[in-house]
XYZ file of C-alpha atoms in Angstrom:
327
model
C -21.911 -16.486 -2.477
C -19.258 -17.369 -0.353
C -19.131 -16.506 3.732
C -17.367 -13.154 3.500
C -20.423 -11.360 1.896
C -22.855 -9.713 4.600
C -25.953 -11.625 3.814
C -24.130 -14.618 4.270
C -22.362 -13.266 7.059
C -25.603 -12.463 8.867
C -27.136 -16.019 7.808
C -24.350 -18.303 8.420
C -25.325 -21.496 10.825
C -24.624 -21.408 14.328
C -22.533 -18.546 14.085
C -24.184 -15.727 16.265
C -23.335 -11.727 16.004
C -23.362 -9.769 19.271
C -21.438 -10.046 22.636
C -23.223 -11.184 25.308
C -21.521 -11.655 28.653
C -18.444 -13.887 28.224
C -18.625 -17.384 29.388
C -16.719 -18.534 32.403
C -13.531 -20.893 31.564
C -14.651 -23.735 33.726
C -18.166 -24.283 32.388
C -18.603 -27.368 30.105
C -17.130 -30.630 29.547
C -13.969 -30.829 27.183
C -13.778 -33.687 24.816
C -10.049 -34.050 23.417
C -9.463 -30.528 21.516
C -13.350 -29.865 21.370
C -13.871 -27.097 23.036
C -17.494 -26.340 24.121
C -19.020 -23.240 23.762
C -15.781 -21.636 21.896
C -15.858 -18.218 21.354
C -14.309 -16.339 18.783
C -14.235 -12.106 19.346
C -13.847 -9.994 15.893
C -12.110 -6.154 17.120
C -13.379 -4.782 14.121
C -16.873 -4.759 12.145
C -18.492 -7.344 10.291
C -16.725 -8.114 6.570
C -13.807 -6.878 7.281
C -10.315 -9.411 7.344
C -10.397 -10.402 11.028
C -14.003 -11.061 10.920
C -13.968 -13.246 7.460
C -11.191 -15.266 9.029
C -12.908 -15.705 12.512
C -16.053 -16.754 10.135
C -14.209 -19.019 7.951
C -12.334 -20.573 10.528
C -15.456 -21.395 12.849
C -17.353 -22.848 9.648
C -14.088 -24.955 8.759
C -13.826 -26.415 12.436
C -17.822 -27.548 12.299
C -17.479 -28.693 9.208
C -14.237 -30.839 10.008
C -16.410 -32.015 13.216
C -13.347 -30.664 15.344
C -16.426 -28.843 17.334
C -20.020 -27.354 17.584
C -21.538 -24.470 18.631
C -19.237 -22.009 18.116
C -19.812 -18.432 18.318
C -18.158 -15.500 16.467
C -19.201 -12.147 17.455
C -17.539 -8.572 16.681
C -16.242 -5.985 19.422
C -14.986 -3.354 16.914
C -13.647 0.369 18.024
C -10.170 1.621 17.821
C -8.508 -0.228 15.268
C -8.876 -3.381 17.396
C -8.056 -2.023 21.133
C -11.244 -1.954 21.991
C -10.994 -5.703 21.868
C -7.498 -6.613 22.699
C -8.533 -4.449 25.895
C -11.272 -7.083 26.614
C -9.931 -10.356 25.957
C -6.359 -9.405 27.829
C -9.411 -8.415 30.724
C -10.158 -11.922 30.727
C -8.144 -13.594 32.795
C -7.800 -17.730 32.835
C -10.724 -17.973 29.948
C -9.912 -20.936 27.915
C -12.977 -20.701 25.971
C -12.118 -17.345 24.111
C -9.804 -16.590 21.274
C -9.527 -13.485 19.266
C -8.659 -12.771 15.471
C -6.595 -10.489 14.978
C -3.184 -9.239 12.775
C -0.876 -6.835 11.775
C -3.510 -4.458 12.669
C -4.205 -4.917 15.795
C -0.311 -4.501 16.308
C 0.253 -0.973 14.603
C -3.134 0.152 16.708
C -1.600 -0.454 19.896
C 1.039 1.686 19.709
C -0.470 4.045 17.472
C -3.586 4.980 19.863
C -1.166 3.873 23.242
C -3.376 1.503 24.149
C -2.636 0.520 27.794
C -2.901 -3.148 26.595
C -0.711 -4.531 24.226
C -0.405 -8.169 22.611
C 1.955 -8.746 25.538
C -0.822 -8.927 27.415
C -2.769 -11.892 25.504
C -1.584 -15.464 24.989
C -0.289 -16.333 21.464
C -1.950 -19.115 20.149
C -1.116 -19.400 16.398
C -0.607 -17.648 13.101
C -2.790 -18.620 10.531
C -2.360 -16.609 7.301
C -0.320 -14.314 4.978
C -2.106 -12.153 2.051
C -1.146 -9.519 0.369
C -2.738 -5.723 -0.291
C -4.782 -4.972 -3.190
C -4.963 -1.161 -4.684
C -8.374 -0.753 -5.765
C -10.829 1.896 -6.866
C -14.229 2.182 -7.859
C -15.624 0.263 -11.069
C -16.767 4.199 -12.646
C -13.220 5.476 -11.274
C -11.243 7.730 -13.930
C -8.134 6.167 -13.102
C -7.596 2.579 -15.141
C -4.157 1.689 -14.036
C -1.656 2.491 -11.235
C 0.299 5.080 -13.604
C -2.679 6.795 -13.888
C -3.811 7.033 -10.055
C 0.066 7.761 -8.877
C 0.501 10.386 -11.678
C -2.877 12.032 -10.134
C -1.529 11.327 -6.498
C 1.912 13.262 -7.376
C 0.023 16.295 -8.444
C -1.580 16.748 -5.448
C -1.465 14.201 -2.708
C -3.474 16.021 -0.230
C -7.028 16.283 -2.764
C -6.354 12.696 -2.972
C -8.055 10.606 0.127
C -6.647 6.847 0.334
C -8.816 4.449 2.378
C -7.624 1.935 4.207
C -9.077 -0.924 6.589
C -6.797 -0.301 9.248
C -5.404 2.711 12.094
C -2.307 3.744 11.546
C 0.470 1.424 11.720
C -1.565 -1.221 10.707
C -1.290 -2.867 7.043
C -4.333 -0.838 5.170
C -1.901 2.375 6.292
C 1.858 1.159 6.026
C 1.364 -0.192 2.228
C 0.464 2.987 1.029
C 3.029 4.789 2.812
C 5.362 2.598 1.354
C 3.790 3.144 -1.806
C 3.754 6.936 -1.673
C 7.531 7.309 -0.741
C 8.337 4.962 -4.154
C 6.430 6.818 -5.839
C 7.910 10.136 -4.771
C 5.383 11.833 -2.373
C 6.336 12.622 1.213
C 4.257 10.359 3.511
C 3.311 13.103 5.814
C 1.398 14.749 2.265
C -0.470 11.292 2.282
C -4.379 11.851 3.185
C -5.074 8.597 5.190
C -8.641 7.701 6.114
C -9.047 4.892 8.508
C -11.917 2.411 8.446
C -12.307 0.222 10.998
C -11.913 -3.244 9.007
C -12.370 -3.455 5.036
C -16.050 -4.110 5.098
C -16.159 -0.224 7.001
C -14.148 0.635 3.617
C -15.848 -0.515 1.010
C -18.838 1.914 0.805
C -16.234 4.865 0.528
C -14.925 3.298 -2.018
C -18.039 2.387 -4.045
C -18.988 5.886 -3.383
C -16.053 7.420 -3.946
C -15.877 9.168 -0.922
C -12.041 8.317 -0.992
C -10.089 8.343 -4.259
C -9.406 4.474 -3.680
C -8.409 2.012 -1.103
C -6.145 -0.549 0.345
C -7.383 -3.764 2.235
C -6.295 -7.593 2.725
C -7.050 -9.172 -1.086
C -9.581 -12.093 0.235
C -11.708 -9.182 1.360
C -12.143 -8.172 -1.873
C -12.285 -11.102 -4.117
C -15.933 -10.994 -4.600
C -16.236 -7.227 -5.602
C -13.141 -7.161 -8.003
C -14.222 -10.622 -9.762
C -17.716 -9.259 -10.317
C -16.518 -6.016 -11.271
C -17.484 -3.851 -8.872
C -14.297 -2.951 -8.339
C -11.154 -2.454 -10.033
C -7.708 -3.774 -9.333
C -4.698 -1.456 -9.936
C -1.905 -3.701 -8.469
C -1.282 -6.227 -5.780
C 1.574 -4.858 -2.685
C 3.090 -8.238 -2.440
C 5.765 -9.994 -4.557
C 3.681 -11.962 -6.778
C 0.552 -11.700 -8.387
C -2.375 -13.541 -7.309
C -3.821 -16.258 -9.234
C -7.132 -15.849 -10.964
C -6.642 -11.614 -10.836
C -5.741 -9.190 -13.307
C -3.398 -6.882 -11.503
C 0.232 -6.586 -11.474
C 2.197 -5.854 -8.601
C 3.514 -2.901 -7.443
C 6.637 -4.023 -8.323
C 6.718 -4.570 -11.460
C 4.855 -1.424 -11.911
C 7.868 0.060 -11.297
C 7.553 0.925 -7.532
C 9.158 -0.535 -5.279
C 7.233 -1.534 -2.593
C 6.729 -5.301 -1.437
C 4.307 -5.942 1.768
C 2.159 -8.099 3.036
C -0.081 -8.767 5.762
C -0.567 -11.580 8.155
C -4.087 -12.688 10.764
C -3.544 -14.851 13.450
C -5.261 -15.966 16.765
C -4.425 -14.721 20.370
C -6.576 -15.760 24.184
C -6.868 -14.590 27.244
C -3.570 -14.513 29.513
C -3.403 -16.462 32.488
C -4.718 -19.804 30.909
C -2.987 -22.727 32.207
C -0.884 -25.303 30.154
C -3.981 -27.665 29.530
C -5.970 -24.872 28.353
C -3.244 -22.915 25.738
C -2.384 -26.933 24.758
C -5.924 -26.967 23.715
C -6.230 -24.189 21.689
C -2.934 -24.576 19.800
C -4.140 -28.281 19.021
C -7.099 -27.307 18.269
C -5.691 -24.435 15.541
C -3.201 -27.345 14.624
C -6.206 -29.366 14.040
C -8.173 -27.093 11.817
C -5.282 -26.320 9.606
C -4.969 -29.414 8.732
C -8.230 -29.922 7.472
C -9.226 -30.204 3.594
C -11.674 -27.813 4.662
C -9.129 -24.837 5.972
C -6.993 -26.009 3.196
C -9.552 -25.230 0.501
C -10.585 -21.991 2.293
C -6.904 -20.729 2.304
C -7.384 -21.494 -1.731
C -10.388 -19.768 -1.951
C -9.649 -16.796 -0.090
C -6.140 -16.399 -2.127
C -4.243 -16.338 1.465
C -1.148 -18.421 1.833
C -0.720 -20.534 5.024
C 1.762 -19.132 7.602
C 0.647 -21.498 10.341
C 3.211 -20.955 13.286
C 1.982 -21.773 16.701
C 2.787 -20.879 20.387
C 6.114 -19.534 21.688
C 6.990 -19.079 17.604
C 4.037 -16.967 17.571
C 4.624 -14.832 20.788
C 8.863 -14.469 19.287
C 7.175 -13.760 15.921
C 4.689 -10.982 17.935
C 7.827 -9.145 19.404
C 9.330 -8.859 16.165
C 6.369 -6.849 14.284
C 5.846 -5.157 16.866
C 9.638 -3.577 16.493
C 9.085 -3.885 12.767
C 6.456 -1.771 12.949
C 7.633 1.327 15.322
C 11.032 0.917 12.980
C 8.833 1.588 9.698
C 6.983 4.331 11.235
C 10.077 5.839 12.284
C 11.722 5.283 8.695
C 8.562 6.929 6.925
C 8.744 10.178 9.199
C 5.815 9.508 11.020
C-alpha cells in the first residue's frame, strides 16, 4: 500500500509521530539545502491531507538524498490553529516547517484565532486537488441525482462530513454545492473532522450521510471499493476514477483545494533561502514528480513572496465566499 494508509503511516522509515520539544534553530551543521534535523508539524491527525503531504514530501526528499532524518509529527486541534499557534510561537527556527492549506486559512478566521498565516513565513505552495463527493460502499444513494434529490427533501436529516472547520475546503465545496443545487446553506448540516483520516470512519459507518475531502486522501478507499464516488468539485475529472464532476452533473459548482508549506517568522534570509531551495529542490525530483501522479494532485509550486501575495488573496477569497453564502 502506498504511504497515506495508517499502517504505513505508522511504519514508514525515519519518519517519527509525536512532538517532542522543538529543536533550537542553531543546532547542527547545514550542508547546502540539507537541513539537519528538519522538522515537519501536521495541525491535523494522522491520514488526513496535510499529514499525507508532510509524509510524502519527507519520503520524497530522503529518497532524492536532498536530506536525512527528517521528522514529521502531528499537532492537530482546531482545524489547524492549534498548530499555526505553535509554529508562529517559534520565533527564528529554521529547522521547522508546517503543512498546511486552504484549511488552515478558513480556520483562522472562522475560530478567531489570535494567530493568523500573517504571522508565519511563506515558504512555498506545493499542490492543487480537487474535492471528491463520496459515500459509503452499502450507501442507498448511487449517483449525485440521487443524494441531492434526498438532500432537497430535507437538508437538515442529512449530515455532510467534511475534513475541514468551517471556511476551510471540506466545508466551502458543499456549500457551494448546496446553493446549486437549491438548498439554503444555513439548512446545510456540516460536521467537521479534523483532517480526512478523522472523516473516514463516519463515513464507513455512516454516521454522516457522506463526505467531502481532498481526492488523494481517498484514492485507496474508492479504488478498492470501499467507497463510492458521486462526483469530483473541480473542472475536470480525474484520471483513473469513475466520477463526473459536479459540473457536468448539472451543478454548478467548480472548486478546488490547494496544501502548501509555511515556518516560523523571524528566520533570517539564509534560513527562508534554505527552505524555499530546499522545496525548489524536492519538486523537482522524479520522486515528487511521480508522487504528484500518484496522489492525482496537480503541481502549483509557487514559492516565497508569490506565496505570502497568493496567502492574502485566499484569505479575502475566503471571508468574501462566506459572506456570499450567508454565513
Amino acid at each position: 500500500m502506498r504511504l497515506r494508509t495508517p499502517l504505513a503511516l505508522l511504519g514508514a522509515a525515519l519518519l517519527v509521530l509525536g512532538a517532542p520539544p522543538l529543536l533550537s534553530a542553531g543546532s547542527g551543521a547545514d550542508d547546502g539545502t540539507k537541513i539537519p534535523r528538519l522538522r515537519f508539524m501536521v495541525p491535523n491527525t494522522p491520514g488526513g491531507g496535510y499529514d499525507v503531504t508532510a509524509r510524502t514530501a519527507a519520503k520524497d526528499a530522503e529518497d532524492a538524498g536532498l536530506t536525512h532524518g527528517i521528522e514529521v509529527f502531528n499537532m492537530p486541534g482546531a482545524g489547524g490553529t492549534v498548530g499555526l499557534a505553535r509554529i508562529a510561537e517559534d520565533k527564528g527556527n529554521g529547522r521547522l516547517a508546517m503543512s498546511m492549506g486552504l484549511g488552515v486559512v478558513g480556520a483562522a478566521r472562522s475560530n478567531d484565532s489570535p494567530k493568523t498565516l500573517a504571522d508565519t513565513t511563506p515558504i512555498a505552495r506545493l499542490t492543487e486537488e480537487q474535492d471528491v463527493v463520496v459515500v459509503a460502499k452499502d450507501s442507498p444513494y448511487k449517483t449525485i441525482d440521487d443524494l441531492v434529490g434526498a438532500w432537497k427533501k430535507n437538508p437538515g436529516k442529512l449530515p455532510v462530513g467534511g475534513g475541514s472547520s468551517p471556511g476551510g475546503p471540506d466545508h466551502l465545496a458543499p456549500m457551494l454545492m448546496a446553493r446549486a443545487a437549491g438548498i439554503a446553506p444555513k439548512d446545510v448540516n456540516y460536521i467537521p473532522f479534523d483532517g480526512g483520516g478523522e472523516l473516514l470512519a463516519s463515513i464507513l459507518g455512516n454516521k454522516v450521510a457522506f463526505g467531502v475531502s481532498g481526492v488523494g486522501e481517498y484514492l485507496d478507499q474508492i479504488k478498492s471499493g470501499e467507497l463510492r464516488l458521486l462526483a469530483v468539485t473541480g473542472p475536470e475529472r480525474v484520471p483513473g476514477l469513475d466520477g463526473p464532476t459536479l459540473m457536468e452533473s448539472g451543478y454548478d459548482v467548480n472548486f478546488t483545494n490547494w496544501r502548501g508549506i509555511v515556518a516560523p517568522p523571524g528566520l533570517d534570509e539564509d534560513e527562508r533561502t534554505k527552505l524555499i531551495e530546499f522545496f525548489e529542490e524536492l519538486h523537482d525530483s522524479p520522486e515528487w514528480k511521480k508522487s504528484l501522479e500518484t496522489n492525482g494532485w496537480t503541481d502549483a509550486f509557487v514559492t516565497g513572496e508569490k506565496f505570502g501575495d497568493f496567502l492574502e488573496s485566499e484569505d479575502k477569497r475566503v471571508v468574501s465566499v462566506l459572506k456570499e453564502l450567508g454565513l
